[in-house]
Amino acid sequence: MEFPQWVKDRVVARQGCLHPYDELPAARLAVVVVDMQQYFTLPGYQGECAPARAIIGPVNRLCDAVRAAGGTIVWVQTASDNADSFWSHHHRVMLTPERSARRLETLRRDSPGFALHPDLRPHDSDLRVVKRFYSAMAPGSSELEPLLRGRGVDTLLIAGTVTNVCCESTARDAMMRDFRSIMVDDALAAVTPAEHENALHGWIMFFGDVLSVDEAAARLRPARPAEKAA
C-alpha cells in the first residue's frame, strides 16, 4: 500500500523508519484471519462485505507461506449465540430490532452464516477461535491471547474483514497487550476503499506496521525444526 507523504513523514518522525520489522521469525509469528465467514462474505447476508471475496486468494497465499515457514494460523469466527444478553447494548441500542434479530439468527454457531467461506483453505493443524465481540482480544471475547502466549507467539499478521471494525479492533487490542501487530493490507477488506485506507492510515501512524502479503512473506525467517509450532 502506498501511503501519502504526510503519513510517511509522521511515522518516520515517530519511530525513525516506515517499516520497523526487517525480519519475521515464523516460530513466533501467527496469521490471525478475522471473520472470513459466510455471514460477512456471501451475498444476501446482512453483514456482507462484498470486497472481502476479492481477498480470499491473498488470505490463502499468506496462510500458505506462514504455515510452510513453521508459523501459526488462527481462524477467528464471530458467533452470536446469547449475544442479546452479554452484548445487550449493541443489540438493543446500536441495531434496529430487525437487524438485531437477523444478526442473532444468522451468525449462530449452528447457522450456515457462521462457517468460513468455502474457497478458503484451512488446515487441520490450524487453530480455530470463536469470539463474542468485535475484538478477539477484548476481555471475555475469546481464548486467542492465551493460545498465542502458549505457543510463544509475539508477532501477529492481521487479515480478514472488516478492516476498520473487527480487524482493527483485534489488532489495536493486541498492540496494547504488547504483541508486534501488522495489518496485511491486501489481505484485508472493508465495505469501501475509503474506510480501508483511512483505517490503515490511522493504524500505521500510531499502532503498528502495514505490509502486503508479498512484503510479509519476503520477511519470513523459517522456523528450525525444533521451533515449529505443534
mmCIF file of C-alpha atoms in Angstrom:
data_model
loop_
_atom_site.group_PDB
_atom_site.id
_atom_site.type_symbol
_atom_site.label_atom_id
_atom_site.label_comp_id
_atom_site.label_asym_id
_atom_site.label_seq_id
_atom_site.Cartn_x
_atom_site.Cartn_y
_atom_site.Cartn_z
ATOM 1 C CA MET A 1 0.000 0.000 0.000
ATOM 2 C CA GLU A 2 1.325 3.425 -0.930
ATOM 3 C CA PHE A 3 0.815 5.911 1.874
ATOM 4 C CA PRO A 4 0.551 9.701 1.395
ATOM 5 C CA GLN A 5 3.769 11.515 2.103
ATOM 6 C CA TRP A 6 2.295 13.230 5.173
ATOM 7 C CA VAL A 7 1.519 9.842 6.715
ATOM 8 C CA LYS A 8 5.012 8.529 5.982
ATOM 9 C CA ASP A 9 6.594 11.689 7.391
ATOM 10 C CA ARG A 10 4.721 11.338 10.677
ATOM 11 C CA VAL A 11 5.565 7.662 11.017
ATOM 12 C CA VAL A 12 9.267 8.222 10.347
ATOM 13 C CA ALA A 13 9.346 11.176 12.748
ATOM 14 C CA ARG A 14 7.864 8.987 15.476
ATOM 15 C CA GLN A 15 9.796 5.752 15.067
ATOM 16 C CA GLY A 16 12.715 6.529 12.764
ATOM 17 C CA CYS A 17 11.620 4.360 9.826
ATOM 18 C CA LEU A 18 8.461 3.434 7.948
ATOM 19 C CA HIS A 19 8.616 -0.352 8.425
ATOM 20 C CA PRO A 20 10.269 -1.415 11.694
ATOM 21 C CA TYR A 21 10.435 -5.213 11.220
ATOM 22 C CA ASP A 22 13.109 -6.351 8.774
ATOM 23 C CA GLU A 23 12.634 -9.989 9.743
ATOM 24 C CA LEU A 24 9.622 -12.020 10.920
ATOM 25 C CA PRO A 25 10.692 -15.209 12.717
ATOM 26 C CA ALA A 26 7.985 -17.728 11.812
ATOM 27 C CA ALA A 27 8.342 -19.619 15.092
ATOM 28 C CA ARG A 28 6.979 -16.557 16.929
ATOM 29 C CA LEU A 29 4.505 -15.487 14.252
ATOM 30 C CA ALA A 30 0.780 -16.050 13.752
ATOM 31 C CA VAL A 31 -1.593 -15.057 10.985
ATOM 32 C CA VAL A 32 -4.893 -14.081 12.610
ATOM 33 C CA VAL A 33 -7.649 -14.291 9.989
ATOM 34 C CA VAL A 34 -10.710 -12.442 11.246
ATOM 35 C CA ASP A 35 -14.343 -13.106 10.286
ATOM 36 C CA MET A 36 -13.941 -14.580 6.800
ATOM 37 C CA GLN A 37 -17.296 -16.235 7.352
ATOM 38 C CA GLN A 38 -20.228 -16.683 5.028
ATOM 39 C CA TYR A 39 -22.154 -14.058 7.013
ATOM 40 C CA PHE A 40 -19.561 -11.430 6.056
ATOM 41 C CA THR A 41 -18.571 -12.645 2.578
ATOM 42 C CA LEU A 42 -21.633 -14.015 0.753
ATOM 43 C CA PRO A 43 -24.410 -12.030 -0.955
ATOM 44 C CA GLY A 44 -27.731 -11.938 0.866
ATOM 45 C CA TYR A 45 -26.333 -11.772 4.370
ATOM 46 C CA GLN A 46 -26.837 -8.640 6.441
ATOM 47 C CA GLY A 47 -23.129 -8.454 7.256
ATOM 48 C CA GLU A 48 -21.916 -8.813 3.668
ATOM 49 C CA CYS A 49 -18.685 -7.009 2.828
ATOM 50 C CA ALA A 50 -18.540 -7.638 -0.911
ATOM 51 C CA PRO A 51 -14.829 -6.676 -1.288
ATOM 52 C CA ALA A 52 -13.942 -9.498 1.126
ATOM 53 C CA ARG A 53 -14.474 -12.011 -1.662
ATOM 54 C CA ALA A 54 -11.522 -10.472 -3.524
ATOM 55 C CA ILE A 55 -9.097 -11.135 -0.659
ATOM 56 C CA ILE A 56 -9.742 -14.891 -0.407
ATOM 57 C CA GLY A 57 -6.782 -15.600 -2.692
ATOM 58 C CA PRO A 58 -4.370 -13.302 -0.809
ATOM 59 C CA VAL A 59 -5.500 -14.720 2.545
ATOM 60 C CA ASN A 60 -4.838 -18.260 1.310
ATOM 61 C CA ARG A 61 -1.411 -17.242 -0.030
ATOM 62 C CA LEU A 62 -0.456 -15.568 3.237
ATOM 63 C CA CYS A 63 -1.533 -18.569 5.290
ATOM 64 C CA ASP A 64 0.263 -20.986 2.969
ATOM 65 C CA ALA A 65 3.512 -19.020 3.236
ATOM 66 C CA VAL A 66 3.450 -18.695 7.017
ATOM 67 C CA ARG A 67 2.334 -22.296 7.531
ATOM 68 C CA ALA A 68 5.146 -23.570 5.289
ATOM 69 C CA ALA A 69 7.668 -21.487 7.245
ATOM 70 C CA GLY A 70 6.544 -23.054 10.532
ATOM 71 C CA GLY A 71 4.252 -20.313 11.813
ATOM 72 C CA THR A 72 0.768 -20.465 13.308
ATOM 73 C CA ILE A 73 -2.530 -19.859 11.529
ATOM 74 C CA VAL A 74 -5.609 -18.832 13.511
ATOM 75 C CA TRP A 75 -9.102 -18.615 12.018
ATOM 76 C CA VAL A 76 -11.245 -16.318 14.141
ATOM 77 C CA GLN A 77 -15.020 -16.551 13.766
ATOM 78 C CA THR A 78 -17.726 -14.422 15.360
ATOM 79 C CA ALA A 79 -20.695 -16.189 16.977
ATOM 80 C CA SER A 80 -23.937 -14.500 18.027
ATOM 81 C CA ASP A 81 -25.150 -17.156 20.478
ATOM 82 C CA ASN A 82 -26.685 -15.368 23.523
ATOM 83 C CA ALA A 83 -25.280 -12.039 22.312
ATOM 84 C CA ASP A 84 -28.547 -10.300 23.131
ATOM 85 C CA SER A 85 -27.696 -10.992 26.784
ATOM 86 C CA PHE A 86 -23.929 -10.490 27.093
ATOM 87 C CA TRP A 87 -23.817 -7.689 24.476
ATOM 88 C CA SER A 88 -27.232 -6.228 25.089
ATOM 89 C CA HIS A 89 -26.353 -2.583 24.450
ATOM 90 C CA HIS A 90 -25.133 -3.386 20.962
ATOM 91 C CA HIS A 91 -28.213 -5.411 20.093
ATOM 92 C CA ARG A 92 -30.835 -3.233 21.734
ATOM 93 C CA VAL A 93 -29.480 0.262 21.054
ATOM 94 C CA MET A 94 -26.984 0.198 18.187
ATOM 95 C CA LEU A 95 -29.052 -2.075 15.917
ATOM 96 C CA THR A 96 -32.652 -1.769 14.863
ATOM 97 C CA PRO A 97 -34.859 -4.599 16.178
ATOM 98 C CA GLU A 98 -34.939 -6.160 12.713
ATOM 99 C CA ARG A 99 -31.161 -6.021 12.236
ATOM 100 C CA SER A 100 -30.567 -7.332 15.741
ATOM 101 C CA ALA A 101 -32.868 -10.303 15.134
ATOM 102 C CA ARG A 102 -31.221 -11.099 11.793
ATOM 103 C CA ARG A 103 -27.719 -10.984 13.271
ATOM 104 C CA LEU A 104 -28.680 -13.199 16.195
ATOM 105 C CA GLU A 105 -30.334 -15.731 13.876
ATOM 106 C CA THR A 106 -27.799 -15.949 11.058
ATOM 107 C CA LEU A 107 -24.498 -15.737 12.962
ATOM 108 C CA ARG A 108 -25.139 -18.511 15.486
ATOM 109 C CA ARG A 109 -22.636 -21.375 15.592
ATOM 110 C CA ASP A 110 -25.233 -23.716 14.077
ATOM 111 C CA SER A 111 -26.101 -21.305 11.248
ATOM 112 C CA PRO A 112 -24.533 -21.521 7.766
ATOM 113 C CA GLY A 113 -23.502 -17.887 8.201
ATOM 114 C CA PHE A 114 -21.014 -18.908 10.903
ATOM 115 C CA ALA A 115 -18.991 -21.115 8.528
ATOM 116 C CA LEU A 116 -15.865 -19.939 6.744
ATOM 117 C CA HIS A 117 -16.168 -19.055 3.069
ATOM 118 C CA PRO A 118 -15.875 -22.331 1.117
ATOM 119 C CA ASP A 119 -12.946 -21.120 -1.012
ATOM 120 C CA LEU A 120 -10.673 -20.631 1.989
ATOM 121 C CA ARG A 121 -8.097 -23.360 2.671
ATOM 122 C CA PRO A 122 -7.805 -24.010 6.420
ATOM 123 C CA HIS A 123 -5.716 -26.994 7.526
ATOM 124 C CA ASP A 124 -6.471 -29.400 10.346
ATOM 125 C CA SER A 125 -3.334 -28.137 12.107
ATOM 126 C CA ASP A 126 -4.615 -24.544 12.168
ATOM 127 C CA LEU A 127 -6.210 -23.078 15.278
ATOM 128 C CA ARG A 128 -9.888 -22.101 15.426
ATOM 129 C CA VAL A 129 -11.090 -19.379 17.784
ATOM 130 C CA VAL A 130 -14.644 -18.158 18.372
ATOM 131 C CA LYS A 131 -15.081 -14.562 19.505
ATOM 132 C CA ARG A 132 -18.050 -12.751 21.036
ATOM 133 C CA PHE A 133 -17.188 -9.092 20.384
ATOM 134 C CA TYR A 134 -15.581 -7.074 17.594
ATOM 135 C CA SER A 135 -12.128 -7.573 19.112
ATOM 136 C CA ALA A 136 -10.922 -11.117 19.669
ATOM 137 C CA MET A 137 -8.536 -9.666 22.255
ATOM 138 C CA ALA A 138 -11.175 -7.878 24.342
ATOM 139 C CA PRO A 139 -11.672 -9.283 27.866
ATOM 140 C CA GLY A 140 -14.142 -12.149 27.753
ATOM 141 C CA SER A 141 -14.280 -12.245 23.949
ATOM 142 C CA SER A 142 -12.183 -15.310 23.116
ATOM 143 C CA GLU A 143 -9.262 -17.542 24.057
ATOM 144 C CA LEU A 144 -6.997 -16.015 21.413
ATOM 145 C CA GLU A 145 -4.442 -14.412 23.706
ATOM 146 C CA PRO A 146 -3.710 -17.446 25.906
ATOM 147 C CA LEU A 147 -3.485 -19.688 22.838
ATOM 148 C CA LEU A 148 -0.909 -17.371 21.273
ATOM 149 C CA ARG A 149 1.053 -16.951 24.506
ATOM 150 C CA GLY A 150 1.140 -20.717 24.937
ATOM 151 C CA ARG A 151 2.842 -21.065 21.571
ATOM 152 C CA GLY A 152 5.383 -18.338 22.231
ATOM 153 C CA VAL A 153 3.846 -16.053 19.592
ATOM 154 C CA ASP A 154 4.684 -12.364 19.904
ATOM 155 C CA THR A 155 4.022 -11.143 16.351
ATOM 156 C CA LEU A 156 0.693 -11.053 14.524
ATOM 157 C CA LEU A 157 -0.232 -10.613 10.886
ATOM 158 C CA ILE A 158 -3.858 -9.471 10.812
ATOM 159 C CA ALA A 159 -6.014 -10.415 7.814
ATOM 160 C CA GLY A 160 -9.732 -10.685 7.088
ATOM 161 C CA THR A 161 -12.747 -8.407 7.274
ATOM 162 C CA VAL A 162 -13.848 -5.757 8.064
ATOM 163 C CA THR A 163 -10.600 -3.740 8.110
ATOM 164 C CA ASN A 164 -11.894 -0.855 10.206
ATOM 165 C CA VAL A 165 -14.060 -2.856 12.620
ATOM 166 C CA CYS A 166 -13.181 -6.352 13.844
ATOM 167 C CA CYS A 167 -9.717 -6.495 12.256
ATOM 168 C CA GLU A 168 -8.600 -3.121 13.546
ATOM 169 C CA SER A 169 -10.215 -3.687 16.955
ATOM 170 C CA THR A 170 -8.389 -7.002 17.364
ATOM 171 C CA ALA A 171 -5.101 -5.535 16.144
ATOM 172 C CA ARG A 172 -5.290 -2.491 18.419
ATOM 173 C CA ASP A 173 -6.011 -4.597 21.480
ATOM 174 C CA ALA A 174 -3.163 -6.949 20.527
ATOM 175 C CA MET A 175 -0.790 -3.994 20.297
ATOM 176 C CA MET A 176 -1.942 -2.858 23.754
ATOM 177 C CA ARG A 177 -1.133 -6.373 25.017
ATOM 178 C CA ASP A 178 2.439 -5.924 23.679
ATOM 179 C CA PHE A 179 2.186 -8.034 20.525
ATOM 180 C CA ARG A 180 4.016 -6.765 17.445
ATOM 181 C CA SER A 181 0.965 -6.236 15.258
ATOM 182 C CA ILE A 182 0.974 -5.890 11.473
ATOM 183 C CA MET A 183 -2.023 -5.246 9.245
ATOM 184 C CA VAL A 184 -1.697 -7.013 5.864
ATOM 185 C CA ASP A 185 -3.337 -4.513 3.548
ATOM 186 C CA ASP A 186 -4.139 -6.712 0.528
ATOM 187 C CA ALA A 187 -5.451 -9.487 2.786
ATOM 188 C CA LEU A 188 -7.915 -7.093 4.446
ATOM 189 C CA ALA A 189 -11.224 -5.736 3.168
ATOM 190 C CA ALA A 190 -13.654 -3.009 4.181
ATOM 191 C CA VAL A 191 -17.017 -2.063 2.685
ATOM 192 C CA THR A 192 -15.473 0.913 0.849
ATOM 193 C CA PRO A 193 -11.910 1.745 -0.230
ATOM 194 C CA ALA A 194 -12.036 4.963 1.810
ATOM 195 C CA GLU A 195 -12.810 3.099 5.043
ATOM 196 C CA HIS A 196 -9.994 0.630 4.363
ATOM 197 C CA GLU A 197 -7.428 3.321 3.570
ATOM 198 C CA ASN A 198 -8.397 5.645 6.410
ATOM 199 C CA ALA A 199 -8.190 2.817 8.924
ATOM 200 C CA LEU A 200 -4.697 1.862 7.762
ATOM 201 C CA HIS A 201 -3.538 5.489 7.782
ATOM 202 C CA GLY A 202 -4.500 5.804 11.443
ATOM 203 C CA TRP A 203 -3.110 2.377 12.222
ATOM 204 C CA ILE A 204 0.402 2.908 10.861
ATOM 205 C CA MET A 205 0.699 6.350 12.446
ATOM 206 C CA PHE A 206 0.088 5.123 15.987
ATOM 207 C CA PHE A 207 -0.227 1.358 16.411
ATOM 208 C CA GLY A 208 1.816 -0.902 14.137
ATOM 209 C CA ASP A 209 3.066 -1.730 10.690
ATOM 210 C CA VAL A 210 1.272 -2.273 7.383
ATOM 211 C CA LEU A 211 2.687 -4.742 4.854
ATOM 212 C CA SER A 212 1.413 -6.519 1.764
ATOM 213 C CA VAL A 213 1.249 -10.313 1.524
ATOM 214 C CA ASP A 214 4.416 -10.331 -0.585
ATOM 215 C CA GLU A 215 6.246 -7.973 1.765
ATOM 216 C CA ALA A 216 5.350 -10.090 4.781
ATOM 217 C CA ALA A 217 6.348 -13.316 3.007
ATOM 218 C CA ALA A 218 9.705 -11.810 1.996
ATOM 219 C CA ARG A 219 10.475 -11.025 5.646
ATOM 220 C CA LEU A 220 9.708 -14.527 6.916
ATOM 221 C CA ARG A 221 12.522 -16.399 8.638
ATOM 222 C CA PRO A 222 11.592 -20.088 8.548
ATOM 223 C CA ALA A 223 11.486 -21.871 11.860
ATOM 224 C CA ARG A 224 14.064 -24.507 12.630
ATOM 225 C CA PRO A 225 12.555 -27.999 13.144
ATOM 226 C CA ALA A 226 12.742 -27.699 16.925
ATOM 227 C CA GLU A 227 10.947 -24.326 16.812
ATOM 228 C CA LYS A 228 7.961 -25.274 14.652
ATOM 229 C CA ALA A 229 4.534 -24.841 16.224
ATOM 230 C CA ALA A 230 2.957 -28.042 17.457
#
